[in-house]
């Protein structure tokens, strides 16, 4: 059993600190070969979650939004697996993801916007969906409103390729 098995299901995460803490808890339990797919709108907290995850895993930061780089590798500071943090937003297809030749068995892989592409990388992965409360869509919200501490829901589920 891993932390993720215990955390499967839906959680309300009220602050960005709590989001980092969730990432830390999960990251401290991940091993090489683990793949996590993060889904959720801009500002939902995908990168914030990954920042905590990197800390828990013990890899070198800083974790930033990988907007201009498709994949960034964070080496381990504790002799463990590196973190490969990917942003699939700009990838046209799963085939392009495959072309990046990520060492999945030797890394922990976190892919923002990767849903529908993970099948190329692994037989099984964790599907993590981050949402804003119903009625508070990102459209029309200013950056301040987007960043202000506000509850998100995080739903964690195991997924397997068919
Ligand atoms: N409950 C919360 N969980 C996560 N982030 C939050 C929360 N409340 C406010 N925030 C803020 O929202 C922003 C989320 O940004 P980021 O993690 O880059 O999102 P994404 O990668 O999904 O686009 C950050 O500025 C963070 O501080
Ligand atoms: Mg991001």
PDB file of C-alpha atoms and ligand atoms in Angstrom:
ATOM      1  CA  UNK A   1       0.000   0.000   0.000  1.00  0.00           C
ATOM      2  CA  UNK A   2       1.227   3.448  -0.842  1.00  0.00           C
ATOM      3  CA  UNK A   3       0.085   6.866   0.359  1.00  0.00           C
ATOM      4  CA  UNK A   4      -1.804   7.108  -2.897  1.00  0.00           C
ATOM      5  CA  UNK A   5      -3.839   3.993  -2.203  1.00  0.00           C
ATOM      6  CA  UNK A   6      -4.855   5.527   1.120  1.00  0.00           C
ATOM      7  CA  UNK A   7      -5.657   8.831  -0.565  1.00  0.00           C
ATOM      8  CA  UNK A   8      -7.761   7.462  -3.415  1.00  0.00           C
ATOM      9  CA  UNK A   9     -11.025   9.409  -3.557  1.00  0.00           C
ATOM     10  CA  UNK A  10     -12.071  13.000  -3.265  1.00  0.00           C
ATOM     11  CA  UNK A  11     -10.481  15.627  -1.030  1.00  0.00           C
ATOM     12  CA  UNK A  12     -11.174  19.244  -0.329  1.00  0.00           C
ATOM     13  CA  UNK A  13      -7.944  21.238  -0.296  1.00  0.00           C
ATOM     14  CA  UNK A  14      -8.545  24.679   1.129  1.00  0.00           C
ATOM     15  CA  UNK A  15      -5.220  26.491   0.669  1.00  0.00           C
ATOM     16  CA  UNK A  16      -2.155  26.382  -1.538  1.00  0.00           C
ATOM     17  CA  UNK A  17      -0.146  25.251   1.514  1.00  0.00           C
ATOM     18  CA  UNK A  18      -2.534  22.318   1.940  1.00  0.00           C
ATOM     19  CA  UNK A  19      -2.101  21.514  -1.751  1.00  0.00           C
ATOM     20  CA  UNK A  20       1.688  21.430  -1.319  1.00  0.00           C
ATOM     21  CA  UNK A  21       1.275  19.280   1.784  1.00  0.00           C
ATOM     22  CA  UNK A  22      -0.837  16.776  -0.166  1.00  0.00           C
ATOM     23  CA  UNK A  23       1.887  16.678  -2.815  1.00  0.00           C
ATOM     24  CA  UNK A  24       4.551  16.180  -0.150  1.00  0.00           C
ATOM     25  CA  UNK A  25       2.701  13.276   1.411  1.00  0.00           C
ATOM     26  CA  UNK A  26       2.309  11.585  -1.944  1.00  0.00           C
ATOM     27  CA  UNK A  27       5.820  12.406  -3.142  1.00  0.00           C
ATOM     28  CA  UNK A  28       7.462  10.851  -0.112  1.00  0.00           C
ATOM     29  CA  UNK A  29       5.929   7.520  -1.106  1.00  0.00           C
ATOM     30  CA  UNK A  30       6.529   7.437  -4.855  1.00  0.00           C
ATOM     31  CA  UNK A  31       9.083   5.201  -6.534  1.00  0.00           C
ATOM     32  CA  UNK A  32      10.668   4.954  -9.974  1.00  0.00           C
ATOM     33  CA  UNK A  33       8.098   3.941 -12.570  1.00  0.00           C
ATOM     34  CA  UNK A  34       5.204   5.797 -10.957  1.00  0.00           C
ATOM     35  CA  UNK A  35       3.260   7.997 -13.389  1.00  0.00           C
ATOM     36  CA  UNK A  36       0.798  10.700 -12.307  1.00  0.00           C
ATOM     37  CA  UNK A  37      -1.500  12.544 -14.698  1.00  0.00           C
ATOM     38  CA  UNK A  38      -2.753  15.920 -13.461  1.00  0.00           C
ATOM     39  CA  UNK A  39      -5.914  17.327 -14.991  1.00  0.00           C
ATOM     40  CA  UNK A  40      -7.550  20.661 -14.210  1.00  0.00           C
ATOM     41  CA  UNK A  41      -7.935  24.189 -15.529  1.00  0.00           C
ATOM     42  CA  UNK A  42      -5.279  26.874 -15.454  1.00  0.00           C
ATOM     43  CA  UNK A  43      -4.674  27.952 -11.870  1.00  0.00           C
ATOM     44  CA  UNK A  44      -6.209  24.827 -10.384  1.00  0.00           C
ATOM     45  CA  UNK A  45      -2.995  24.012  -8.532  1.00  0.00           C
ATOM     46  CA  UNK A  46      -1.255  21.390 -10.676  1.00  0.00           C
ATOM     47  CA  UNK A  47       2.158  23.042 -10.397  1.00  0.00           C
ATOM     48  CA  UNK A  48       1.626  23.869  -6.703  1.00  0.00           C
ATOM     49  CA  UNK A  49       0.859  20.187  -6.064  1.00  0.00           C
ATOM     50  CA  UNK A  50       3.975  19.166  -8.020  1.00  0.00           C
ATOM     51  CA  UNK A  51       6.128  21.556  -5.963  1.00  0.00           C
ATOM     52  CA  UNK A  52       5.126  19.711  -2.784  1.00  0.00           C
ATOM     53  CA  UNK A  53       5.530  16.370  -4.498  1.00  0.00           C
ATOM     54  CA  UNK A  54       9.114  17.296  -5.477  1.00  0.00           C
ATOM     55  CA  UNK A  55       9.881  18.148  -1.866  1.00  0.00           C
ATOM     56  CA  UNK A  56       8.445  14.884  -0.585  1.00  0.00           C
ATOM     57  CA  UNK A  57      10.351  12.946  -3.203  1.00  0.00           C
ATOM     58  CA  UNK A  58      13.559  14.778  -2.360  1.00  0.00           C
ATOM     59  CA  UNK A  59      14.484  16.172  -5.758  1.00  0.00           C
ATOM     60  CA  UNK A  60      16.184  19.432  -6.636  1.00  0.00           C
ATOM     61  CA  UNK A  61      13.907  22.380  -7.328  1.00  0.00           C
ATOM     62  CA  UNK A  62      12.664  24.744  -8.278  1.00  0.00           C
ATOM     63  CA  UNK A  63       9.502  23.302  -9.774  1.00  0.00           C
ATOM     64  CA  UNK A  64       7.988  25.825 -12.131  1.00  0.00           C
ATOM     65  CA  UNK A  65       5.194  25.754 -14.592  1.00  0.00           C
ATOM     66  CA  UNK A  66       6.851  23.952 -17.480  1.00  0.00           C
ATOM     67  CA  UNK A  67       5.112  26.197 -19.979  1.00  0.00           C
ATOM     68  CA  UNK A  68       8.074  26.825 -22.253  1.00  0.00           C
ATOM     69  CA  UNK A  69       9.693  23.462 -21.765  1.00  0.00           C
ATOM     70  CA  UNK A  70       7.796  20.289 -22.374  1.00  0.00           C
ATOM     71  CA  UNK A  71       9.746  18.240 -19.839  1.00  0.00           C
ATOM     72  CA  UNK A  72      12.075  19.170 -17.022  1.00  0.00           C
ATOM     73  CA  UNK A  73      14.103  16.612 -15.063  1.00  0.00           C
ATOM     74  CA  UNK A  74      14.748  17.245 -11.369  1.00  0.00           C
ATOM     75  CA  UNK A  75      17.572  15.035 -10.065  1.00  0.00           C
ATOM     76  CA  UNK A  76      17.229  13.339  -6.691  1.00  0.00           C
ATOM     77  CA  UNK A  77      19.052  14.806  -3.699  1.00  0.00           C
ATOM     78  CA  UNK A  78      18.599  11.614  -1.688  1.00  0.00           C
ATOM     79  CA  UNK A  79      19.785   8.905  -4.077  1.00  0.00           C
ATOM     80  CA  UNK A  80      16.272   8.139  -5.292  1.00  0.00           C
ATOM     81  CA  UNK A  81      14.375   8.508  -8.538  1.00  0.00           C
ATOM     82  CA  UNK A  82      14.470  11.787 -10.460  1.00  0.00           C
ATOM     83  CA  UNK A  83      11.247  13.660 -11.125  1.00  0.00           C
ATOM     84  CA  UNK A  84      10.308  14.274 -14.744  1.00  0.00           C
ATOM     85  CA  UNK A  85       7.774  17.108 -14.758  1.00  0.00           C
ATOM     86  CA  UNK A  86       5.984  17.445 -18.080  1.00  0.00           C
ATOM     87  CA  UNK A  87       3.469  19.770 -19.619  1.00  0.00           C
ATOM     88  CA  UNK A  88       1.581  18.036 -22.386  1.00  0.00           C
ATOM     89  CA  UNK A  89      -0.438  21.147 -23.200  1.00  0.00           C
ATOM     90  CA  UNK A  90       1.578  21.884 -26.306  1.00  0.00           C
ATOM     91  CA  UNK A  91       1.991  18.322 -27.415  1.00  0.00           C
ATOM     92  CA  UNK A  92      -0.109  17.531 -30.434  1.00  0.00           C
ATOM     93  CA  UNK A  93      -0.358  13.827 -29.867  1.00  0.00           C
ATOM     94  CA  UNK A  94       0.568  10.906 -27.715  1.00  0.00           C
ATOM     95  CA  UNK A  95       3.100   9.970 -30.391  1.00  0.00           C
ATOM     96  CA  UNK A  96       4.982  13.203 -29.701  1.00  0.00           C
ATOM     97  CA  UNK A  97       5.045  12.329 -26.023  1.00  0.00           C
ATOM     98  CA  UNK A  98       6.501   8.965 -26.922  1.00  0.00           C
ATOM     99  CA  UNK A  99       9.172  10.691 -29.044  1.00  0.00           C
ATOM    100  CA  UNK A 100      10.524  12.458 -25.960  1.00  0.00           C
ATOM    101  CA  UNK A 101      11.907   9.097 -24.824  1.00  0.00           C
ATOM    102  CA  UNK A 102      11.304   9.663 -21.130  1.00  0.00           C
ATOM    103  CA  UNK A 103      12.916   7.017 -18.933  1.00  0.00           C
ATOM    104  CA  UNK A 104       9.641   6.033 -17.288  1.00  0.00           C
ATOM    105  CA  UNK A 105      10.888   2.924 -15.417  1.00  0.00           C
ATOM    106  CA  UNK A 106      13.744   4.977 -13.936  1.00  0.00           C
ATOM    107  CA  UNK A 107      11.787   8.117 -12.997  1.00  0.00           C
ATOM    108  CA  UNK A 108       8.735   9.451 -11.263  1.00  0.00           C
ATOM    109  CA  UNK A 109       6.753  11.123 -14.046  1.00  0.00           C
ATOM    110  CA  UNK A 110       4.202  13.892 -13.481  1.00  0.00           C
ATOM    111  CA  UNK A 111       2.336  15.122 -16.549  1.00  0.00           C
ATOM    112  CA  UNK A 112       0.173  18.217 -16.460  1.00  0.00           C
ATOM    113  CA  UNK A 113      -2.556  18.087 -19.108  1.00  0.00           C
ATOM    114  CA  UNK A 114      -1.603  14.511 -19.901  1.00  0.00           C
ATOM    115  CA  UNK A 115      -4.966  12.791 -19.900  1.00  0.00           C
ATOM    116  CA  UNK A 116      -5.460  10.700 -23.009  1.00  0.00           C
ATOM    117  CA  UNK A 117      -1.708  10.416 -23.543  1.00  0.00           C
ATOM    118  CA  UNK A 118      -0.575   8.414 -20.549  1.00  0.00           C
ATOM    119  CA  UNK A 119      -1.512   5.181 -22.239  1.00  0.00           C
ATOM    120  CA  UNK A 120       1.611   5.637 -24.353  1.00  0.00           C
ATOM    121  CA  UNK A 121       3.858   5.747 -21.333  1.00  0.00           C
ATOM    122  CA  UNK A 122       2.624   3.219 -18.830  1.00  0.00           C
ATOM    123  CA  UNK A 123       0.225   0.344 -18.236  1.00  0.00           C
ATOM    124  CA  UNK A 124      -1.011   1.939 -15.030  1.00  0.00           C
ATOM    125  CA  UNK A 125      -0.925   5.422 -13.569  1.00  0.00           C
ATOM    126  CA  UNK A 126      -2.633   7.706 -11.069  1.00  0.00           C
ATOM    127  CA  UNK A 127      -5.264  10.022 -12.438  1.00  0.00           C
ATOM    128  CA  UNK A 128      -5.454  13.183 -10.347  1.00  0.00           C
ATOM    129  CA  UNK A 129      -8.132  15.719 -11.126  1.00  0.00           C
ATOM    130  CA  UNK A 130      -8.028  19.212  -9.620  1.00  0.00           C
ATOM    131  CA  UNK A 131     -11.189  21.289  -9.690  1.00  0.00           C
ATOM    132  CA  UNK A 132     -12.424  24.615  -8.546  1.00  0.00           C
ATOM    133  CA  UNK A 133     -15.754  24.646  -6.759  1.00  0.00           C
ATOM    134  CA  UNK A 134     -18.795  24.578  -8.976  1.00  0.00           C
ATOM    135  CA  UNK A 135     -19.891  28.056  -9.940  1.00  0.00           C
ATOM    136  CA  UNK A 136     -16.404  29.524  -9.665  1.00  0.00           C
ATOM    137  CA  UNK A 137     -15.084  28.925 -13.135  1.00  0.00           C
ATOM    138  CA  UNK A 138     -11.760  30.481 -14.118  1.00  0.00           C
ATOM    139  CA  UNK A 139     -13.369  32.534 -16.871  1.00  0.00           C
ATOM    140  CA  UNK A 140     -13.579  36.167 -15.950  1.00  0.00           C
ATOM    141  CA  UNK A 141     -11.533  35.798 -12.768  1.00  0.00           C
ATOM    142  CA  UNK A 142      -8.602  38.192 -12.379  1.00  0.00           C
ATOM    143  CA  UNK A 143      -5.143  36.736 -11.624  1.00  0.00           C
ATOM    144  CA  UNK A 144      -5.533  37.847  -7.987  1.00  0.00           C
ATOM    145  CA  UNK A 145      -8.818  36.043  -7.664  1.00  0.00           C
ATOM    146  CA  UNK A 146      -7.322  33.025  -9.368  1.00  0.00           C
ATOM    147  CA  UNK A 147      -4.394  32.913  -6.923  1.00  0.00           C
ATOM    148  CA  UNK A 148      -6.243  33.789  -3.707  1.00  0.00           C
ATOM    149  CA  UNK A 149      -6.497  30.840  -1.344  1.00  0.00           C
ATOM    150  CA  UNK A 150      -9.718  29.086  -2.187  1.00  0.00           C
ATOM    151  CA  UNK A 151     -10.843  25.485  -1.902  1.00  0.00           C
ATOM    152  CA  UNK A 152     -10.030  23.074  -4.692  1.00  0.00           C
ATOM    153  CA  UNK A 153     -11.186  19.510  -4.865  1.00  0.00           C
ATOM    154  CA  UNK A 154      -8.695  16.817  -5.728  1.00  0.00           C
ATOM    155  CA  UNK A 155      -9.863  13.415  -6.892  1.00  0.00           C
ATOM    156  CA  UNK A 156      -7.320  10.618  -6.944  1.00  0.00           C
ATOM    157  CA  UNK A 157      -7.959   7.407  -8.842  1.00  0.00           C
ATOM    158  CA  UNK A 158      -5.936   4.506 -10.147  1.00  0.00           C
ATOM    159  CA  UNK A 159      -6.130   4.055 -13.912  1.00  0.00           C
ATOM    160  CA  UNK A 160      -4.979   1.310 -16.219  1.00  0.00           C
ATOM    161  CA  UNK A 161      -4.581   1.096 -19.984  1.00  0.00           C
ATOM    162  CA  UNK A 162      -7.246  -0.986 -21.644  1.00  0.00           C
TER     163      UNK A 162
HETATM  164  N1  LIG B   1      -6.523  25.532  -2.501  1.00  0.00           N
HETATM  165  C1  LIG B   1      -5.567  25.818  -3.378  1.00  0.00           C
HETATM  166  N2  LIG B   1      -4.876  24.842  -3.964  1.00  0.00           N
HETATM  167  C2  LIG B   1      -3.919  25.120  -4.879  1.00  0.00           C
HETATM  168  N3  LIG B   1      -3.552  26.355  -5.281  1.00  0.00           N
HETATM  169  C3  LIG B   1      -4.214  27.387  -4.731  1.00  0.00           C
HETATM  170  C4  LIG B   1      -5.242  27.162  -3.774  1.00  0.00           C
HETATM  171  N4  LIG B   1      -5.729  28.362  -3.425  1.00  0.00           N
HETATM  172  C5  LIG B   1      -5.049  29.268  -4.130  1.00  0.00           C
HETATM  173  N5  LIG B   1      -4.114  28.704  -4.914  1.00  0.00           N
HETATM  174  C6  LIG B   1      -3.212  29.453  -5.807  1.00  0.00           C
HETATM  175  O1  LIG B   1      -3.627  29.180  -7.153  1.00  0.00           O
HETATM  176  C7  LIG B   1      -2.501  29.156  -8.017  1.00  0.00           C
HETATM  177  C8  LIG B   1      -2.381  27.796  -8.689  1.00  0.00           C
HETATM  178  O2  LIG B   1      -1.380  27.899  -9.679  1.00  0.00           O
HETATM  179  P1  LIG B   1      -0.666  26.638 -10.328  1.00  0.00           P
HETATM  180  O3  LIG B   1      -0.307  25.659  -9.268  1.00  0.00           O
HETATM  181  O4  LIG B   1       0.428  27.158 -11.194  1.00  0.00           O
HETATM  182  O5  LIG B   1      -1.870  26.045 -11.219  1.00  0.00           O
HETATM  183  P2  LIG B   1      -1.810  25.166 -12.545  1.00  0.00           P
HETATM  184  O6  LIG B   1      -0.465  24.520 -12.640  1.00  0.00           O
HETATM  185  O7  LIG B   1      -2.928  24.171 -12.364  1.00  0.00           O
HETATM  186  O8  LIG B   1      -2.097  26.107 -13.686  1.00  0.00           O
HETATM  187  C9  LIG B   1      -1.282  29.466  -7.142  1.00  0.00           C
HETATM  188  O9  LIG B   1      -1.028  30.857  -7.213  1.00  0.00           O
HETATM  189  C10 LIG B   1      -1.750  29.048  -5.755  1.00  0.00           C
HETATM  190  O10 LIG B   1      -1.079  29.754  -4.735  1.00  0.00           O
HETATM  191 MG1  LIG B   2       0.941  24.450 -14.231  1.00  0.00          MG
END
